[in-house]
Coordinates of C-alpha atoms and ligand atoms in Angstrom, one line a residue:
X1 CA 179.2 123.1 -18.1
X2 CA 180.0 124.9 -14.9
X3 CA 181.8 128.2 -15.0
X4 CA 184.8 128.5 -12.7
X5 CA 183.6 129.9 -9.4
X6 CA 184.8 133.3 -8.7
X7 CA 186.5 133.6 -5.3
X8 CA 186.8 137.1 -4.0
X9 CA 189.3 138.2 -1.5
X10 CA 187.7 139.7 1.6
X11 CA 187.8 143.4 1.3
X12 CA 186.3 146.1 3.5
X13 CA 184.0 148.6 1.9
X14 CA 183.4 150.5 5.1
X15 CA 185.0 153.7 3.9
X16 CA 182.4 153.8 1.1
X17 CA 179.4 153.4 3.4
X18 CA 177.6 156.4 5.0
X19 CA 179.1 156.9 8.5
X20 CA 176.1 155.8 10.4
X21 CA 176.1 152.3 8.8
X22 CA 179.7 151.7 10.0
X23 CA 178.5 151.9 13.6
X24 CA 175.8 149.3 13.1
X25 CA 175.7 145.6 14.1
X26 CA 173.9 143.0 12.1
X27 CA 170.7 141.8 13.6
X28 CA 171.3 138.3 15.2
X29 CA 168.3 136.1 14.5
X30 CA 167.6 132.9 16.6
X31 CA 169.6 130.0 15.2
X32 CA 167.6 128.2 12.5
X33 CA 166.5 124.6 13.1
X34 CA 168.0 123.3 9.8
X35 CA 171.4 124.7 10.7
X36 CA 171.6 122.9 14.0
X37 CA 170.3 119.7 12.4
X38 CA 173.1 119.9 9.9
X39 CA 175.7 120.6 12.5
X40 CA 174.7 118.0 15.0
X41 CA 173.3 115.4 12.6
X42 CA 170.3 115.0 14.9
X43 CA 166.8 115.2 13.7
X44 CA 164.8 116.3 16.8
X45 CA 165.5 119.9 17.6
X46 CA 163.5 122.1 20.0
X47 CA 163.6 125.7 19.0
X48 CA 162.5 128.1 21.7
X49 CA 164.4 131.1 20.3
X50 CA 162.3 133.4 18.3
X51 CA 158.9 133.8 20.1
X52 CA 157.0 132.0 17.4
X53 CA 153.6 130.4 18.0
X54 CA 154.4 126.7 18.8
X55 CA 150.9 125.7 17.5
X56 CA 152.0 126.5 13.9
X57 CA 149.5 128.1 11.5
X58 CA 145.8 127.0 11.8
X59 CA 144.2 124.7 9.2
X60 CA 142.0 127.6 8.1
X61 CA 145.1 129.7 7.3
X62 CA 146.9 126.8 5.5
X63 CA 143.8 126.2 3.4
X64 CA 143.5 129.8 2.3
X65 CA 147.2 129.9 1.4
X66 CA 146.9 126.8 -0.7
X67 CA 144.0 128.3 -2.5
X68 CA 146.0 131.4 -3.4
X69 CA 148.9 129.6 -5.1
X70 CA 147.4 130.1 -8.6
X71 CA 147.8 133.8 -8.3
X72 CA 151.5 133.8 -7.5
X73 CA 152.5 135.3 -10.9
X74 CA 150.5 138.4 -10.1
X75 CA 151.7 141.3 -8.0
X76 CA 149.9 141.5 -4.6
X77 CA 147.3 144.2 -4.0
X78 CA 149.6 147.1 -3.1
X79 CA 147.0 148.7 -0.9
X80 CA 146.1 145.5 0.9
X81 CA 142.5 146.5 0.6
X82 CA 140.8 143.4 2.2
X83 CA 143.3 143.0 5.0
X84 CA 143.1 146.7 5.9
X85 CA 139.4 146.6 5.9
X86 CA 139.3 143.5 8.1
X87 CA 141.8 145.0 10.5
X88 CA 139.9 148.3 10.6
X89 CA 136.6 146.6 11.3
X90 CA 138.0 144.3 14.0
X91 CA 139.8 147.1 15.8
X92 CA 137.2 149.8 15.3
X93 CA 139.3 152.4 13.3
X94 CA 139.1 153.8 9.9
X95 CA 141.0 152.0 7.1
X96 CA 143.0 155.2 6.5
X97 CA 144.6 154.7 9.9
X98 CA 146.2 151.3 8.9
X99 CA 149.6 151.0 7.3
X100 CA 150.8 147.5 6.3
X101 CA 154.3 146.3 6.6
X102 CA 156.6 143.4 5.8
X103 CA 156.4 142.4 9.4
X104 CA 156.3 145.1 12.0
X105 CA 160.1 145.5 11.7
X106 CA 159.4 147.0 8.3
X107 CA 156.9 149.4 9.8
X108 CA 159.4 150.4 12.5
X109 CA 161.9 151.1 9.8
X110 CA 159.4 153.1 7.7
X111 CA 158.6 155.2 10.9
X112 CA 162.3 155.8 11.3
X113 CA 162.7 156.9 7.7
X114 CA 159.8 159.3 7.9
X115 CA 160.6 160.9 11.3
X116 CA 164.3 160.5 11.9
X117 CA 167.4 161.7 10.2
X118 CA 170.9 163.1 11.0
X119 CA 170.5 165.7 13.8
X120 CA 167.3 164.2 15.2
X121 CA 167.0 161.9 18.2
X122 CA 165.1 158.7 19.1
X123 CA 164.5 157.8 22.8
X124 CA 164.1 154.2 24.0
X125 CA 164.9 152.1 26.9
X126 CA 167.9 149.9 27.8
X127 CA 167.0 146.2 27.1
X128 CA 164.4 147.3 24.5
X129 CA 163.9 145.6 21.2
X130 CA 167.1 145.9 19.1
X131 CA 165.4 147.0 15.9
X132 CA 164.8 150.5 17.5
X133 CA 168.5 151.1 17.6
X134 CA 169.1 149.6 14.1
X135 CA 166.4 151.7 12.4
X136 CA 167.6 154.8 14.2
X137 CA 171.2 154.3 13.2
X138 CA 170.4 153.3 9.7
X139 CA 169.1 156.8 9.0
X140 CA 171.9 158.5 10.9
X141 CA 169.8 159.7 13.8
X142 CA 171.1 159.7 17.4
X143 CA 169.8 157.1 19.9
X144 CA 169.3 158.2 23.5
X145 CA 168.9 155.2 25.7
X146 CA 167.3 155.5 29.1
X147 CA 168.5 153.1 31.9
X148 CA 165.9 150.5 32.7
X149 CA 164.2 150.1 36.1
X150 CA 163.8 146.5 37.3
X151 CA 164.5 145.4 33.7
X152 CA 161.4 147.4 32.5
X153 CA 161.0 150.8 30.8
X154 CA 161.6 153.7 33.2
X155 CA 159.2 156.3 31.8
X156 CA 160.6 159.1 34.0
X157 CA 164.2 158.4 32.8
X158 CA 162.9 158.3 29.2
X159 CA 161.1 161.6 29.7
X160 CA 164.3 163.2 31.0
X161 CA 166.0 162.4 27.7
X162 CA 163.4 164.3 25.6
X163 CA 164.5 167.6 24.1
X164 CA 163.8 169.7 21.1
X165 CA 165.7 167.3 18.9
X166 CA 163.7 164.3 19.9
X167 CA 161.4 163.1 17.1
X168 CA 160.5 159.5 18.1
X169 CA 160.1 157.6 21.3
X170 CA 159.9 153.8 21.0
X171 CA 158.1 151.8 23.7
X172 CA 157.8 148.1 23.5
X173 CA 154.7 147.1 25.5
X174 CA 155.2 144.3 26.5
X175 CA 158.9 144.5 26.0
X176 CA 161.1 141.9 24.3
X177 CA 163.3 140.4 25.8
X178 CA 162.2 141.2 29.3
X179 CA 158.5 140.5 29.1
X180 CA 157.8 143.6 31.2
X181 CA 154.6 145.6 30.9
X182 CA 153.5 149.2 31.5
X183 CA 150.0 149.9 32.8
X184 CA 147.7 152.1 30.7
X185 CA 147.7 154.9 33.3
X186 CA 151.4 155.2 33.5
X187 CA 151.6 155.2 29.8
X188 CA 149.0 157.8 29.3
X189 CA 150.6 160.2 31.8
X190 CA 153.8 159.8 29.8
X191 CA 152.1 160.4 26.5
X192 CA 150.2 163.4 27.8
X193 CA 153.3 165.1 28.9
X194 CA 155.2 164.7 25.6
X195 CA 155.9 167.8 23.5
X196 CA 153.8 167.9 20.3
X197 CA 156.8 167.4 18.1
X198 CA 157.5 163.9 19.4
X199 CA 155.9 160.8 17.9
X200 CA 155.5 157.9 20.3
X201 CA 155.6 154.4 18.9
X202 CA 153.8 151.8 21.0
X203 CA 155.1 148.4 19.8
X204 CA 152.5 145.8 20.8
X205 CA 154.0 142.7 19.1
X206 CA 152.9 140.6 22.2
X207 CA 149.6 142.4 23.0
X208 CA 147.5 139.4 22.2
X209 CA 149.1 137.4 25.0
X210 CA 147.7 139.6 27.7
X211 CA 144.4 138.7 29.3
X212 CA 141.7 140.4 27.2
X213 CA 140.6 142.3 30.3
X214 CA 144.1 143.9 30.5
X215 CA 144.7 144.0 26.8
X216 CA 146.3 147.2 25.5
X217 CA 144.1 150.2 25.9
X218 CA 146.2 152.1 23.4
X219 CA 143.4 152.4 20.8
X220 CA 141.9 155.0 23.1
X221 CA 145.2 156.9 23.0
X222 CA 145.1 156.9 19.2
X223 CA 142.0 159.0 19.3
X224 CA 143.1 161.3 22.1
X225 CA 146.7 161.9 21.1
X226 CA 147.5 162.6 17.4
X227 CA 151.2 161.7 17.9
X228 CA 150.6 158.0 18.8
X229 CA 151.6 155.2 16.4
X230 CA 150.8 151.6 17.4
X231 CA 152.6 148.8 15.7
X232 CA 151.4 145.2 15.8
X233 CA 152.3 141.9 14.0
X234 CA 151.0 138.6 12.7
X235 CA 154.4 137.0 13.6
X236 CA 153.7 136.1 17.2
X237 CA 150.3 135.1 18.6
X238 CA 148.8 134.9 15.0
X239 CA 151.5 132.3 14.1
X240 CA 152.6 133.8 10.7
X241 CA 156.2 134.8 11.3
X242 CA 157.3 133.2 8.1
X243 CA 155.0 135.3 6.0
X244 CA 156.1 138.7 7.3
X245 CA 153.0 140.8 8.0
X246 CA 152.7 143.6 10.4
X247 CA 150.9 146.9 10.6
X248 CA 150.8 150.4 12.1
X249 CA 147.7 152.2 13.4
X250 CA 148.0 156.0 13.4
X251 CA 146.2 159.2 12.5
X252 CA 145.4 159.2 8.7
X253 CA 147.9 162.1 8.2
X254 CA 150.6 160.0 9.7
X255 CA 149.6 156.9 7.7
X256 CA 149.8 159.1 4.6
X257 CA 153.5 159.8 5.4
X258 CA 154.3 156.2 6.1
X259 CA 152.7 155.1 2.9
X260 CA 155.0 157.5 0.9
X261 CA 158.1 155.6 2.2
X262 CA 156.7 152.1 2.3
X263 CA 157.7 149.9 -0.6
X264 CA 154.7 149.6 -2.9
X265 CA 154.3 145.8 -2.6
X266 CA 155.8 145.3 0.8
X267 CA 153.3 142.6 1.9
X268 CA 153.2 139.6 -0.4
X269 CA 150.0 138.0 -1.6
X270 CA 150.2 134.9 0.6
X271 CA 150.8 137.1 3.6
X272 CA 147.8 139.3 2.8
X273 CA 145.3 136.4 2.6
X274 CA 146.8 134.4 5.4
X275 CA 146.7 137.4 7.8
X276 CA 143.1 138.1 6.8
X277 CA 142.2 134.4 7.5
X278 CA 144.1 134.5 10.8
X279 CA 141.9 137.4 11.9
X280 CA 138.8 135.3 11.4
X281 CA 140.3 132.5 13.5
X282 CA 139.1 133.7 17.0
X283 CA 139.6 130.3 18.6
X284 CA 143.2 130.2 17.6
X285 CA 144.2 133.3 19.6
X286 CA 142.3 132.1 22.7
X287 CA 143.9 128.6 22.4
X288 CA 147.4 130.2 21.9
X289 CA 146.9 132.4 25.0
X290 CA 145.8 129.5 27.1
X291 CA 148.6 127.3 26.0
X292 CA 151.1 130.1 26.6
X293 CA 149.8 130.7 30.1
X294 CA 150.2 127.0 31.0
X295 CA 153.7 126.9 29.3
X296 CA 154.7 130.0 31.2
X297 CA 153.8 128.3 34.5
X298 CA 155.6 125.1 33.5
X299 CA 158.8 127.0 32.8
X300 CA 158.5 129.3 35.9
X301 CA 158.1 126.2 38.1
X302 CA 160.9 124.4 36.4
X303 CA 163.3 127.4 36.9
X304 CA 162.3 127.6 40.5
X305 CA 163.1 124.0 41.0
X306 CA 166.5 124.6 39.5
X307 CA 167.0 127.5 41.8
X308 CA 167.1 130.0 38.9
X309 CA 165.8 133.6 38.9
X310 CA 163.7 134.8 36.0
X311 CA 162.1 138.1 35.0
X312 CA 158.3 137.8 35.3
X313 CA 156.9 138.0 31.8
X314 CA 153.5 138.8 30.4
X315 CA 154.5 137.7 26.8
X316 CA 155.3 134.4 25.1
X317 CA 158.8 134.1 26.4
X318 CA 160.6 134.2 29.7
X319 CA 164.1 135.5 30.4
X320 CA 166.1 133.4 32.9
X321 CA 169.2 134.4 34.8
X322 CA 172.2 132.1 34.6
X323 CA 175.0 134.3 35.7
X324 CA 178.5 134.3 34.3
X325 CA 178.1 131.0 32.5
X326 CA 175.0 132.0 30.5
X327 CA 176.9 131.8 27.1
X328 CA 178.3 128.4 28.0
X329 CA 174.8 127.2 29.0
X330 CA 173.5 128.4 25.7
X331 CA 176.2 126.4 23.8
X332 CA 175.6 123.3 26.0
X333 CA 171.9 123.4 25.3
X334 CA 172.5 123.7 21.6
X335 CA 174.6 120.5 21.8
X336 CA 171.5 118.8 23.3
X337 CA 169.3 120.1 20.5
X338 CA 167.6 122.9 22.4
X339 CA 167.8 126.4 20.9
X340 CA 167.2 129.3 23.2
X341 CA 168.2 132.9 22.7
X342 CA 171.3 134.6 24.1
X343 CA 170.4 138.2 25.0
X344 CA 173.9 139.7 25.6
X345 CA 173.1 142.0 22.7
X346 CA 170.4 143.5 24.9
X347 CA 172.8 144.2 27.7
X348 CA 171.7 141.1 29.5
X349 CA 174.8 138.9 29.2
X350 CA 173.9 136.8 32.2
X351 CA 170.4 135.8 30.9
X352 CA 168.9 133.6 28.3
X353 CA 165.5 134.1 26.8
X354 CA 163.3 131.0 26.4
X355 CA 160.2 131.2 24.2
X356 CA 157.2 129.3 25.5
X357 CA 156.7 126.1 23.5
X358 CA 154.4 123.1 23.6
X359 CA 154.3 121.3 26.9
X360 CA 156.8 118.6 25.7
X361 CA 159.1 121.2 24.2
X362 CA 159.2 123.1 27.5
X363 CA 159.8 119.8 29.4
X364 CA 162.7 118.9 27.0
X365 CA 164.2 122.4 27.6
X366 CA 164.0 122.1 31.4
X367 CA 165.4 118.6 31.3
X368 CA 168.3 119.7 29.1
X369 CA 168.9 122.7 31.3
X370 CA 169.0 120.6 34.4
X371 CA 171.6 118.3 32.9
X372 CA 173.7 121.2 31.6
X373 CA 173.7 122.8 35.1
X374 CA 174.8 119.5 36.6
X375 CA 177.5 119.3 34.1
X376 CA 176.2 116.2 32.4
Ligands
LIG1 C1 159.0 140.0 17.3 C2 158.9 141.5 17.5 C3 158.4 142.4 16.6 C4 157.8 141.9 15.3 O1 158.6 141.4 14.3 P1 157.9 141.1 12.9 O2 158.8 142.0 12.0 O3 156.5 141.6 12.9 O4 158.1 139.7 12.7 C5 158.2 143.7 16.8 N1 158.6 144.2 18.0 C6 159.0 143.4 19.0 C7 159.3 144.0 20.3 C8 159.2 142.0 18.8 O5 159.7 141.2 19.7

């Protein structure tokens, strides 16, 4: 027998929340495929909204995950021993420098909880990844946002905001949603000039998409500057967004602090084995990078043919300018079964971000965009 469903009147509990939470907005994820399928009653949806790897997970990863199913009743290894060891070996650091997270969002949040609180400040750029603001606000710290330059991080403007209250600087390199990139030299000059009480977080969620010869040189900074924390993820190029695995690289003393705050079993057992298997899959990253480069060219050319400006990007997405009608174009694309990402929440109300998909997905997106712009 079904119990009567309890229907609660909508009531605000804001007055009970700590003040910093009242000022926060909920993170807006890309619209899920299922939801649009239900709404439109159409099967074929192209989702280019969350910077996921369009190849899907590799066969090797799927195999390893299937083989781990029998252990689901067990807690995962809370220390992530094998994954940390594999990462440390691959990157060339000590395992004591690796901190695992439930996606790198979790790591960013842990960093905020360790280094930020009421009365302390975090510095980041306009148009930077929204989680920096959310993590900063959640712990009651103050955000100081530097104006961007040509959509990218303006390190001089960021430097000007640093004072004795600054505890963390967040730098997304490459940045999401602009796809802009800071050269190693510029970055090093900035880090070198930082006061010793400031931790600098280099978020490299898209680092794998750079040409290996230009790949982030930040590992060198880790050894030279004790206040550097690098964050990376298995959600983007490694194709494991659904399993939620990310990590930080830092001095062991910093990792020790992060580990105090990290939830004991923050990475699940399937995530641990899948990430380790993904690291062994060298071809997968090369293939992903190549596919991404081709898809980027396809979208750039398509936008040019449509007379649209875009922000040149080194990542696996591209942000295109649509002017006043950007929100309408987003809705019209949805109606055609194409999900892209509005970026008004990033102070880019006239742009939409498009993740690089498979060639046919990119083509479908461009085709739909052309029709929408013609008002069809
Ligand atoms: C996607 C993204 C992340 C990673 O998110 P996960 O929690 O690891 O899935 C981190 N930083 C930036 C800038 C991103 O775009």
